[in-house]
Short mmCIF file of C-alpha atoms in Angstrom, two decimals:
data_model
loop_
_atom_site.label_atom_id
_atom_site.label_comp_id
_atom_site.label_asym_id
_atom_site.label_seq_id
_atom_site.Cartn_x
_atom_site.Cartn_y
_atom_site.Cartn_z
CA MET A 1 -166.94 45.49 9.44
CA ALA A 2 -164.05 45.06 11.83
CA ALA A 3 -162.40 41.68 11.48
CA HIS A 4 -161.95 41.37 15.19
CA GLU A 5 -162.22 43.79 18.03
CA ILE A 6 -159.48 44.57 20.47
CA LEU A 7 -161.20 46.32 23.33
CA ALA A 8 -160.02 49.82 24.10
CA ALA A 9 -160.45 48.95 27.75
CA THR A 10 -157.79 46.26 27.51
CA ASN A 11 -155.63 47.82 24.80
CA ALA A 12 -153.80 44.50 24.68
CA VAL A 13 -150.53 44.41 22.77
CA VAL A 14 -148.25 41.43 22.26
CA THR A 15 -144.88 42.65 23.44
CA LEU A 16 -142.95 39.42 23.31
CA ASP A 17 -143.56 36.25 21.39
CA ILE A 18 -141.60 34.25 18.91
CA ALA A 19 -141.47 35.79 15.48
CA LEU A 20 -144.23 34.52 13.25
CA PRO A 21 -143.24 31.57 11.08
CA GLY A 22 -142.91 32.42 7.43
CA VAL A 23 -145.16 30.93 4.80
CA VAL A 24 -145.19 27.17 5.36
CA TRP A 25 -146.64 26.10 2.02
CA PRO A 26 -145.10 28.44 -0.54
CA TRP A 27 -145.65 28.99 -4.29
CA LEU A 28 -144.53 25.42 -4.96
CA VAL A 29 -147.88 24.29 -3.62
CA THR A 30 -149.64 26.81 -5.87
CA VAL A 31 -147.98 25.24 -8.90
CA ASN A 32 -148.91 21.83 -7.53
CA MET A 33 -152.61 22.69 -7.42
CA TRP A 34 -152.57 24.57 -10.72
CA ALA A 35 -150.87 21.78 -12.67
CA LYS A 36 -153.12 19.15 -11.11
CA SER A 37 -156.21 21.09 -12.15
CA ILE A 38 -155.00 21.13 -15.76
CA GLY A 39 -153.92 17.48 -15.70
CA THR A 40 -157.26 16.24 -14.43
CA GLY A 41 -159.31 18.86 -16.25
CA VAL A 42 -158.16 17.97 -19.76
CA ILE A 43 -159.03 14.33 -19.05
CA PHE A 44 -162.55 15.37 -18.05
CA MET A 45 -162.85 17.43 -21.23
CA LEU A 46 -161.48 14.72 -23.51
CA PHE A 47 -163.92 12.24 -21.99
CA MET A 48 -166.81 14.65 -22.49
CA LEU A 49 -165.89 15.67 -26.04
CA LEU A 50 -165.38 12.08 -27.17
CA ARG A 51 -169.01 11.50 -26.29
CA MET A 52 -170.47 14.79 -27.48
CA HIS A 53 -168.29 15.58 -30.50
CA PRO A 54 -166.29 12.42 -31.30
CA GLU A 55 -165.37 13.45 -34.83
CA SER A 56 -163.95 16.73 -33.63
CA VAL A 57 -161.53 15.30 -31.11
CA LYS A 58 -160.71 11.87 -32.50
CA ASN A 59 -157.21 13.07 -33.38
CA LEU A 60 -156.62 14.77 -30.06
CA ARG A 61 -156.29 11.69 -27.91
CA LEU A 62 -152.50 11.61 -27.91
CA THR A 63 -151.95 15.37 -27.59
CA THR A 64 -154.41 15.69 -24.73
CA THR A 65 -152.96 12.71 -22.90
CA ILE A 66 -149.46 14.13 -23.22
CA VAL A 67 -150.62 17.47 -21.80
CA ALA A 68 -152.24 15.64 -18.87
CA PHE A 69 -149.14 13.49 -18.40
CA ILE A 70 -146.83 16.51 -18.31
CA SER A 71 -149.16 18.44 -15.99
CA ILE A 72 -149.41 15.58 -13.52
CA ASN A 73 -145.65 15.15 -13.57
CA ILE A 74 -145.24 18.86 -12.82
CA PHE A 75 -147.72 18.46 -9.98
CA LEU A 76 -145.78 15.51 -8.55
CA LEU A 77 -142.42 17.18 -9.07
CA PHE A 78 -143.47 20.31 -7.20
CA THR A 79 -145.04 18.22 -4.46
CA LEU A 80 -141.71 16.49 -4.05
CA ALA A 81 -139.79 19.75 -4.19
CA ASP A 82 -141.91 21.18 -1.40
CA LEU A 83 -140.98 18.38 1.00
CA HIS A 84 -138.26 19.22 3.49
CA GLN A 85 -137.12 15.61 3.26
CA PRO A 86 -137.83 14.70 -0.40
CA PHE A 87 -135.72 11.54 -0.32
CA ARG A 88 -138.10 10.11 2.26
CA MET A 89 -141.08 10.37 -0.08
CA TRP A 90 -141.21 6.58 -0.21
CA HIS A 91 -142.24 6.56 3.47
CA ILE A 92 -145.73 7.51 2.31
CA PHE A 93 -146.08 4.19 0.53
CA VAL A 94 -144.56 2.12 3.32
CA TYR A 95 -145.84 3.82 6.48
CA SER A 96 -149.14 5.09 5.11
CA SER A 97 -151.57 6.68 7.51
CA TRP A 98 -155.05 6.34 6.05
CA SER A 99 -156.46 9.20 8.06
CA SER A 100 -154.33 11.56 5.98
CA ALA A 101 -155.51 13.08 2.72
CA ILE A 102 -151.85 13.33 1.70
CA ALA A 103 -151.44 9.56 1.83
CA TRP A 104 -154.64 8.95 -0.14
CA GLY A 105 -153.66 11.59 -2.66
CA SER A 106 -150.21 10.13 -3.17
CA PHE A 107 -151.60 6.71 -3.98
CA MET A 108 -154.36 8.01 -6.22
CA ALA A 109 -152.04 10.39 -8.10
CA SER A 110 -149.57 7.56 -8.66
CA ILE A 111 -152.26 5.28 -10.09
CA PHE A 112 -153.56 8.19 -12.15
CA LEU A 113 -150.11 8.75 -13.60
CA GLY A 114 -149.91 5.04 -14.41
CA LEU A 115 -153.21 5.22 -16.26
CA LEU A 116 -152.07 8.31 -18.16
CA THR A 117 -148.93 6.46 -19.21
CA LEU A 118 -151.08 3.59 -20.45
CA LEU A 119 -153.36 6.03 -22.27
CA ALA A 120 -150.38 7.67 -23.96
CA PHE A 121 -149.17 4.26 -25.11
CA LEU A 122 -152.62 3.30 -26.44
CA ALA A 123 -153.00 6.64 -28.19
CA TYR A 124 -149.58 6.25 -29.78
CA LYS A 125 -150.56 2.77 -30.99
CA LYS A 126 -153.87 4.24 -32.19
CA ASN A 127 -155.81 1.64 -30.24
CA ASP A 128 -158.82 3.91 -29.83
CA GLU A 129 -161.25 1.30 -28.57
CA THR A 130 -159.11 0.30 -25.61
CA PHE A 131 -158.09 3.93 -25.11
CA ASP A 132 -161.71 4.95 -24.62
CA LYS A 133 -162.30 2.13 -22.14
CA VAL A 134 -159.26 3.10 -20.08
CA LEU A 135 -160.20 6.77 -20.38
CA LEU A 136 -163.47 6.07 -18.58
CA TRP A 137 -161.62 4.78 -15.50
CA THR A 138 -159.04 7.52 -15.75
CA ALA A 139 -161.77 10.17 -15.81
CA ILE A 140 -163.44 8.57 -12.78
CA LEU A 141 -160.14 8.50 -10.88
CA ALA A 142 -159.47 12.12 -11.88
CA ILE A 143 -162.36 13.18 -9.64
CA PRO A 144 -160.80 12.13 -6.30
CA VAL A 145 -157.34 13.08 -7.56
CA THR A 146 -158.46 16.64 -8.10
CA LEU A 147 -160.52 16.67 -4.89
CA TYR A 148 -157.95 15.32 -2.46
CA THR A 149 -156.24 18.69 -2.09
CA ALA A 150 -159.55 20.07 -0.86
CA ALA A 151 -159.62 17.28 1.73
CA LEU A 152 -156.07 18.13 2.70
CA MET A 153 -156.94 21.80 3.11
CA ALA A 154 -159.98 20.83 5.15
CA GLN A 155 -157.75 18.79 7.44
CA CYS A 156 -155.78 21.94 8.20
CA THR A 157 -157.77 22.69 11.34
CA ALA A 158 -155.75 25.85 11.86
CA ARG A 159 -156.91 27.42 8.61
CA GLU A 160 -160.54 28.29 9.13
CA LEU A 161 -160.86 29.81 5.66
CA TRP A 162 -160.53 26.43 3.97
CA GLN A 163 -163.87 24.72 4.48
CA MET A 164 -164.47 21.37 2.86
CA PRO A 165 -167.67 21.86 0.81
CA THR A 166 -166.44 25.08 -0.75
CA GLU A 167 -162.90 23.88 -1.36
CA ALA A 168 -164.18 20.69 -2.99
CA ALA A 169 -166.41 22.72 -5.29
CA GLN A 170 -163.55 25.10 -6.08
CA MET A 171 -161.19 22.24 -6.88
CA ILE A 172 -163.57 20.56 -9.29
CA LEU A 173 -164.44 23.91 -10.88
CA ALA A 174 -160.74 24.72 -11.22
CA ALA A 175 -160.34 21.43 -13.07
CA THR A 176 -163.24 22.05 -15.45
CA LEU A 177 -162.18 25.67 -15.96
CA SER A 178 -158.52 24.94 -16.65
CA GLY A 179 -159.35 21.74 -18.53
CA SER A 180 -161.73 23.49 -20.91
CA ALA A 181 -159.30 26.41 -21.32
CA ALA A 182 -156.39 24.06 -22.04
CA MET A 183 -158.55 22.04 -24.44
CA ILE A 184 -159.49 25.17 -26.39
CA LEU A 185 -155.78 25.85 -26.86
CA ILE A 186 -154.84 22.22 -27.56
CA GLY A 187 -157.64 21.71 -30.06
CA GLY A 188 -157.20 24.96 -31.91
CA ASN A 189 -158.64 24.78 -35.40
CA LYS A 190 -159.06 21.02 -35.18
CA LEU A 191 -162.11 21.54 -32.99
CA SER A 192 -165.48 21.98 -34.65
CA ASP A 193 -167.50 25.09 -33.90
CA GLU A 194 -169.88 23.01 -31.82
CA ALA A 195 -167.02 21.57 -29.77
CA LYS A 196 -165.61 25.05 -29.21
CA LYS A 197 -169.05 26.25 -28.17
CA THR A 198 -169.32 23.39 -25.67
CA LEU A 199 -165.89 24.16 -24.21
CA GLY A 200 -166.79 27.84 -24.03
CA VAL A 201 -169.93 27.01 -22.08
CA VAL A 202 -167.99 24.80 -19.66
CA LEU A 203 -165.34 27.48 -19.20
CA GLY A 204 -167.88 30.25 -18.73
CA LEU A 205 -170.08 28.34 -16.30
CA SER A 206 -167.09 27.12 -14.30
CA ALA A 207 -165.86 30.71 -14.05
CA LEU A 208 -169.29 31.94 -13.01
CA MET A 209 -169.79 29.34 -10.31
CA ALA A 210 -166.27 29.69 -8.91
CA PHE A 211 -166.64 33.47 -8.87
CA ILE A 212 -169.95 33.22 -7.02
CA ILE A 213 -168.35 30.98 -4.39
CA TYR A 214 -165.39 33.32 -3.90
CA MET A 215 -167.64 36.34 -3.60
CA SER A 216 -169.91 34.50 -1.18
CA GLU A 217 -166.96 33.69 1.04
CA TYR A 218 -165.64 37.23 0.68
CA ILE A 219 -168.92 38.79 1.79
CA PHE A 220 -170.44 36.25 4.14
CA GLY A 221 -167.39 34.42 5.53
CA PRO A 222 -166.63 37.12 8.10
CA MET A 223 -170.15 36.83 9.48
CA LYS A 224 -169.51 33.28 10.64
CA ALA A 225 -166.03 33.10 12.08
CA GLU A 226 -163.60 35.53 13.68
CA GLU A 227 -160.60 33.86 12.05
CA VAL A 228 -162.13 33.99 8.58
CA ALA A 229 -162.82 37.68 9.09
CA ALA A 230 -159.23 38.26 10.14
CA VAL A 231 -157.85 36.29 7.20
CA LEU A 232 -160.03 38.08 4.66
CA GLU A 233 -158.63 41.40 5.88
CA TYR A 234 -155.51 40.47 3.92
CA ILE A 235 -157.48 40.84 0.67
CA LYS A 236 -159.52 43.87 1.66
CA GLY A 237 -158.66 47.55 1.74
CA ASP A 238 -154.92 47.98 1.59
CA GLY A 239 -154.28 44.37 2.55
CA PRO A 240 -151.08 42.78 1.21
CA TYR A 241 -152.96 40.50 -1.20
CA THR A 242 -155.83 42.79 -2.21
CA VAL A 243 -154.44 43.67 -5.63
CA MET A 244 -153.44 40.10 -6.40
CA PHE A 245 -156.84 38.80 -5.30
CA TRP A 246 -158.79 41.12 -7.59
CA LEU A 247 -156.33 40.67 -10.43
CA GLY A 248 -156.96 36.95 -10.15
CA GLN A 249 -160.73 37.34 -10.01
CA TRP A 250 -160.76 39.54 -13.11
CA MET A 251 -158.32 37.43 -15.09
CA THR A 252 -159.75 34.05 -14.19
CA TYR A 253 -163.44 34.65 -13.97
CA ILE A 254 -164.84 38.04 -14.95
CA LEU A 255 -162.91 38.70 -18.18
CA PRO A 256 -163.15 35.13 -19.50
CA MET A 257 -166.92 35.19 -18.96
CA LEU A 258 -167.19 38.45 -20.90
CA PHE A 259 -164.83 37.25 -23.63
CA ILE A 260 -166.77 34.01 -24.08
CA LEU A 261 -169.95 35.98 -24.61
CA LEU A 262 -168.09 38.22 -27.05
CA SER A 263 -166.59 35.28 -28.90
CA ARG A 264 -170.02 33.72 -29.34
CA ALA A 265 -171.53 36.97 -30.54
CA ASN A 266 -168.68 37.61 -32.99
CA LYS A 267 -167.91 33.96 -33.77
CA SER A 268 -164.30 34.80 -32.95
CA ASP A 269 -161.84 32.04 -32.11
CA SER A 270 -159.21 34.56 -31.14
CA ILE A 271 -161.36 36.01 -28.35
CA LEU A 272 -162.15 32.48 -27.14
CA ARG A 273 -158.45 31.67 -27.03
CA LEU A 274 -157.77 34.91 -25.16
CA ALA A 275 -160.40 33.91 -22.59
CA ALA A 276 -158.72 30.51 -22.25
CA ILE A 277 -155.25 32.00 -21.74
CA LEU A 278 -156.52 34.51 -19.18
CA ALA A 279 -158.33 31.78 -17.26
CA LEU A 280 -155.27 29.54 -17.18
CA VAL A 281 -152.88 32.25 -16.04
CA GLY A 282 -155.38 33.79 -13.64
CA LEU A 283 -156.11 30.47 -11.97
CA ALA A 284 -152.55 30.31 -10.69
CA ILE A 285 -152.97 33.77 -9.14
CA VAL A 286 -156.31 32.94 -7.56
CA LYS A 287 -154.98 29.69 -6.10
CA HIS A 288 -151.88 31.43 -4.80
CA VAL A 289 -153.81 34.12 -2.93
CA TRP A 290 -156.16 31.60 -1.32
CA LEU A 291 -153.18 29.47 -0.30
CA MET A 292 -151.20 32.34 1.18
CA ILE A 293 -153.65 34.41 3.19
CA PRO A 294 -154.53 31.90 5.93
CA GLN A 295 -150.84 31.41 6.52
CA LEU A 296 -150.36 35.05 7.49
CA LEU A 297 -152.55 34.79 10.58
CA PRO A 298 -150.78 34.42 13.94
CA MET A 299 -151.72 31.13 15.55
CA SER A 300 -150.62 32.07 19.06
CA MET B 1 -153.23 6.86 31.66
CA GLN B 2 -153.83 10.23 30.07
CA LEU B 3 -151.10 12.73 30.75
CA GLY B 4 -151.97 16.39 30.75
CA PHE B 5 -150.63 19.81 31.60
CA LEU B 6 -152.09 22.69 33.48
CA VAL B 7 -150.57 26.15 33.78
CA ASP B 8 -151.71 28.47 36.52
CA LEU B 9 -151.31 31.88 34.95
CA HIS B 10 -151.84 33.53 38.32
CA LEU B 11 -148.49 32.10 39.34
CA CYS B 12 -146.48 32.50 36.14
CA MET B 13 -144.16 35.49 36.32
CA GLY B 14 -142.68 35.22 32.84
CA CYS B 15 -139.17 34.25 33.93
CA LYS B 16 -138.83 31.99 30.89
CA GLY B 17 -137.09 29.36 32.97
CA CYS B 18 -139.32 26.72 31.41
CA GLU B 19 -138.42 27.96 27.95
CA ILE B 20 -134.70 27.68 28.60
CA ALA B 21 -135.00 24.32 30.36
CA CYS B 22 -136.89 22.97 27.37
CA LYS B 23 -134.30 24.34 24.95
CA VAL B 24 -131.47 22.70 26.86
CA GLU B 25 -133.22 19.41 27.58
CA ASN B 26 -134.37 18.87 24.00
CA GLU B 27 -131.53 20.63 22.19
CA VAL B 28 -134.01 22.84 20.40
CA PRO B 29 -132.17 24.74 17.65
CA LEU B 30 -131.89 28.49 17.39
CA SER B 31 -134.95 30.29 16.01
CA THR B 32 -137.29 27.48 17.04
CA TRP B 33 -139.19 26.77 20.24
CA ARG B 34 -141.07 23.83 21.67
CA LEU B 35 -142.26 26.01 24.50
CA ARG B 36 -142.27 29.74 24.78
CA VAL B 37 -143.81 32.37 27.02
CA LYS B 38 -145.84 35.05 25.30
CA TYR B 39 -146.03 38.49 26.88
CA VAL B 40 -149.12 40.61 26.35
CA ASP B 41 -149.25 44.11 27.83
CA VAL B 42 -152.69 45.23 28.90
CA GLY B 43 -154.08 48.65 29.71
CA THR B 44 -153.11 52.23 29.14
CA PHE B 45 -150.30 53.95 31.01
CA PRO B 46 -150.13 54.27 33.97
CA GLU B 47 -152.76 51.57 34.52
CA THR B 48 -150.91 48.75 32.83
CA ARG B 49 -149.94 45.20 33.57
CA ARG B 50 -148.16 42.44 31.76
CA THR B 51 -149.56 38.93 31.27
CA PHE B 52 -147.49 35.81 30.67
CA THR B 53 -148.72 32.74 28.83
CA PRO B 54 -146.56 29.66 28.35
CA LEU B 55 -147.47 28.06 25.03
CA ARG B 56 -146.65 24.51 24.01
CA CYS B 57 -148.20 21.56 22.21
CA ASN B 58 -151.65 20.84 23.60
CA HIS B 59 -151.44 17.07 23.08
CA CYS B 60 -155.00 17.06 21.83
CA GLU B 61 -157.29 14.09 22.17
CA ASN B 62 -158.38 14.75 18.58
CA ALA B 63 -155.05 15.96 17.23
CA PRO B 64 -155.19 17.49 13.71
CA CYS B 65 -151.44 16.94 13.33
CA GLU B 66 -151.75 13.22 13.97
CA ARG B 67 -154.64 12.98 11.53
CA ILE B 68 -152.95 14.84 8.69
CA CYS B 69 -149.53 13.20 8.97
CA PRO B 70 -149.27 10.84 5.97
CA VAL B 71 -146.63 8.58 7.51
CA SER B 72 -147.75 8.40 11.17
CA ALA B 73 -144.62 10.26 12.23
CA LEU B 74 -146.96 11.98 14.66
CA HIS B 75 -148.54 9.32 16.79
CA TYR B 76 -150.09 8.73 20.18
CA LEU B 77 -148.22 7.05 22.99
CA GLU B 78 -150.16 4.89 25.43
CA ASN B 79 -149.95 7.63 28.03
CA GLY B 80 -151.74 10.08 25.68
CA ILE B 81 -148.68 12.02 24.60
CA VAL B 82 -148.66 13.03 20.93
CA ASN B 83 -145.14 12.01 20.04
CA ILE B 84 -143.11 12.51 16.88
CA ASP B 85 -140.79 10.14 15.07
CA LYS B 86 -138.32 12.44 13.32
CA GLU B 87 -136.75 9.58 11.41
CA ARG B 88 -140.05 8.86 9.71
CA CYS B 89 -141.12 12.46 9.04
CA ILE B 90 -140.95 13.50 5.37
CA GLY B 91 -141.20 17.23 6.09
CA CYS B 92 -144.45 17.87 4.23
CA ALA B 93 -145.38 20.44 6.91
CA GLY B 94 -148.99 19.28 6.90
CA CYS B 95 -148.86 19.18 10.69
CA VAL B 96 -147.57 22.75 10.84
CA MET B 97 -150.51 23.81 8.71
CA ALA B 98 -153.00 21.78 10.72
CA CYS B 99 -152.04 22.73 14.27
CA PRO B 100 -154.33 25.55 15.42
CA TYR B 101 -151.92 26.43 18.20
CA GLY B 102 -148.81 27.06 16.11
CA ALA B 103 -147.01 24.51 18.24
CA ILE B 104 -145.17 22.64 15.48
CA TYR B 105 -142.13 23.86 13.59
CA ILE B 106 -139.70 22.55 11.01
CA ASP B 107 -136.38 21.84 12.69
CA PRO B 108 -133.76 23.70 10.62
CA GLN B 109 -131.13 21.08 11.44
CA THR B 110 -133.04 17.92 10.62
CA GLN B 111 -135.59 19.46 8.21
CA THR B 112 -138.32 17.52 9.94
CA ALA B 113 -141.28 18.57 12.05
CA ASP B 114 -140.78 18.89 15.77
CA LYS B 115 -142.73 19.97 18.82
CA CYS B 116 -143.15 19.55 22.54
CA THR B 117 -143.47 15.91 23.52
CA TYR B 118 -144.13 16.58 27.21
CA CYS B 119 -140.52 15.34 27.51
CA ALA B 120 -141.69 11.80 26.69
CA HIS B 121 -138.16 10.49 27.17
CA ARG B 122 -138.05 11.83 30.74
CA VAL B 123 -141.58 10.67 31.49
CA ALA B 124 -140.59 7.18 30.35
CA SER B 125 -137.94 7.28 33.09
CA SER B 126 -140.47 8.46 35.68
CA MET B 127 -139.12 12.01 35.62
CA MET B 128 -141.09 15.20 35.25
CA PRO B 129 -140.80 17.29 32.07
CA ALA B 130 -137.89 19.73 32.16
CA CYS B 131 -140.15 22.79 32.22
CA VAL B 132 -141.99 21.52 35.31
CA VAL B 133 -138.72 21.01 37.17
CA ALA B 134 -137.41 24.44 36.18
CA CYS B 135 -140.50 26.45 37.14
CA PRO B 136 -139.67 28.34 40.37
CA VAL B 137 -143.31 28.90 41.33
CA GLN B 138 -144.81 25.55 40.33
CA ALA B 139 -147.05 27.17 37.75
CA ASN B 140 -146.68 24.10 35.54
CA ILE B 141 -148.66 21.15 36.85
CA PHE B 142 -148.24 17.85 35.08
CA GLY B 143 -149.86 14.51 35.69
CA ASP B 144 -152.40 11.85 34.91
CA LEU B 145 -155.82 13.26 34.06
CA GLU B 146 -157.42 9.86 34.61
CA ASP B 147 -156.13 9.62 38.16
CA PRO B 148 -158.42 11.66 40.45
CA THR B 149 -155.70 11.78 43.09
CA SER B 150 -153.06 13.32 40.81
CA ASN B 151 -152.04 16.93 41.36
CA ILE B 152 -153.46 18.02 38.04
CA SER B 153 -156.82 16.36 38.68
CA LYS B 154 -157.04 17.95 42.12
CA TYR B 155 -156.13 21.32 40.66
CA ILE B 156 -158.85 21.01 38.05
CA GLN B 157 -161.36 19.97 40.74
CA VAL B 158 -160.53 22.99 42.87
CA HIS B 159 -160.56 25.49 40.00
CA GLN B 160 -163.42 23.92 38.04
CA GLY B 161 -165.01 27.10 36.68
CA GLY B 162 -161.70 28.72 35.89
CA VAL B 163 -160.11 25.96 33.84
CA GLN B 164 -159.80 26.82 30.16
CA VAL B 165 -158.24 25.48 27.00
CA ARG B 166 -157.08 27.36 23.92
CA LYS B 167 -159.46 27.50 20.95
CA PRO B 168 -162.07 25.03 22.23
CA GLU B 169 -164.16 25.71 19.12
CA LYS B 170 -161.66 23.72 17.05
CA GLY B 171 -162.87 20.49 18.61
CA THR B 172 -159.38 19.24 19.30
CA ASN B 173 -159.99 18.55 23.01
CA PRO B 174 -156.60 19.73 24.28
CA HIS B 175 -154.99 18.00 27.23
CA HIS B 176 -153.36 21.27 28.18
CA PHE B 177 -155.28 23.54 30.50
CA TYR B 178 -154.96 27.04 31.88
CA VAL B 179 -156.17 28.53 35.13
CA GLY B 180 -156.41 32.29 35.32
CA GLY B 181 -156.46 32.73 31.58
CA GLY B 182 -158.69 35.01 29.59
CA ASN B 183 -159.44 36.14 26.12
CA ILE B 184 -156.29 38.24 26.00
CA THR B 185 -153.95 35.45 27.03
CA LEU B 186 -155.55 32.59 25.12
CA ASN B 187 -156.99 34.19 21.97
CA PRO B 188 -154.35 35.43 19.52
CA LEU B 189 -156.87 37.73 17.85
CA ALA B 190 -157.67 39.58 21.08
CA SER B 191 -154.46 41.60 21.14
CA HIS B 192 -152.62 43.90 18.78
CA ARG B 193 -149.50 42.49 17.21
CA ILE B 194 -147.53 45.50 16.11
CA GLU B 195 -145.00 44.60 13.47
CA GLY B 196 -141.44 44.93 14.65
CA HIS B 197 -142.54 45.58 18.21
CA GLN B 198 -140.81 43.01 20.36
CA LEU B 199 -139.09 43.65 23.64
CA PHE B 200 -135.71 42.16 22.81
CA ASN B 201 -135.47 42.12 19.04
CA ASN B 202 -137.08 43.38 15.86
CA ILE B 203 -137.44 40.06 14.08
CA THR B 204 -140.99 39.69 12.83
CA THR B 205 -140.87 36.64 10.59
CA LEU B 206 -138.80 33.50 10.72
CA PRO B 207 -138.06 31.35 7.70
CA VAL B 208 -139.66 27.91 7.88
CA GLY B 209 -137.05 25.20 8.31
CA GLY B 210 -134.28 27.75 8.01
CA HIS B 211 -135.15 28.72 4.44
CA HIS B 212 -138.09 29.90 2.37
#
């Protein structure tokens, strides 16, 4: 299917325009989204495991919180680094515009980081009862924190590819996928077989659902909008991001799903860990491709 | 008051006078443009012609840039102009990503977003925007869309069926209109964009804000 048709009768060619702007949101934003997914995802997983397999993860409160704390700091650091005027970051808190997902996200991420700091302190003091109470609110806040980037992408009217329902689903799935993968690696042998099985199911189902959404957009997106069709050409045929797109899909979704099935059949922790590593690394590739391709399209 | 722009593409001859006037008036740095004229060649030799389309900020009623800006650096003036406060801008480039018209850029000197403001500083002094003054054929028509006696309102009344905006499907309700436009001039996907094929240079990509 042709992405868009340029009539032979017109044979229109742009012969003079300004050069296209380079990529506006570069790899820094990829790292931002990737780290945020891990930071919120491990909180979801810790919350879930403490209810389903409390004995298995009772000693993982501090480690998990530290991983989340570091991830969210990476996310904030790269957000700051991506600003062209990073020393004006404080303007967001003083001149906030509440129509902007960026403003909402900045406030929520800051509160989230505060809660993570509190959790780390409580875990260090081994105050498990209070920890679990605070964790509930942290897990609830993690939902909008991980979703706000989807809202931000949806506010990018120029980028037709990023539609809100799908991006929101992809963001939450990225969090459960990377959170379960990170938790498998954090927990290691401390996790019971049942806990590992649960994390494997979460990882596998997250991968399956995210893969279905990507493939749905890949196949059906061009049937709805000319711009989506044009953007998806960058990951089709000999498009500049075709290889990276499929590498990401295989690493993040297809291989982890297969490896999880294999690990369950063979009761192999090593294969489960391999699936987790592939999913974590692949997620950065998948996010990067989806971030880049709409930025290649000429707007004028 | 709701200020708006209309360009009659029948009249535009691609002299780029508006582009230069804008550059000078607003001290727009090298490699960036608030207003530029796009050339699209149409047809097959010898039956060819060249079209000219001045492109600038559309000052939308429902501006995505204003909505996404986290610090209200992009804001509406009472006369409908979407203005920018460069001192407040944090350079997140959300507006650059949101604008469906590619009208916003990162100023390499100030590292903040910038765009056409319909020469808000001149308008405040009851002067016309620089591009309107410079146009030798009066292809740029500027005025109050809420005043039925203004030149722009009269122009729209006369050319009712032929008045178009860019990308109406985006729901931005631009206050920038074209007469004599078509798919080729207003839709960026309706023409080939051959890499490296520019009349006066071979630059295909510009770094954002002067660096990647």
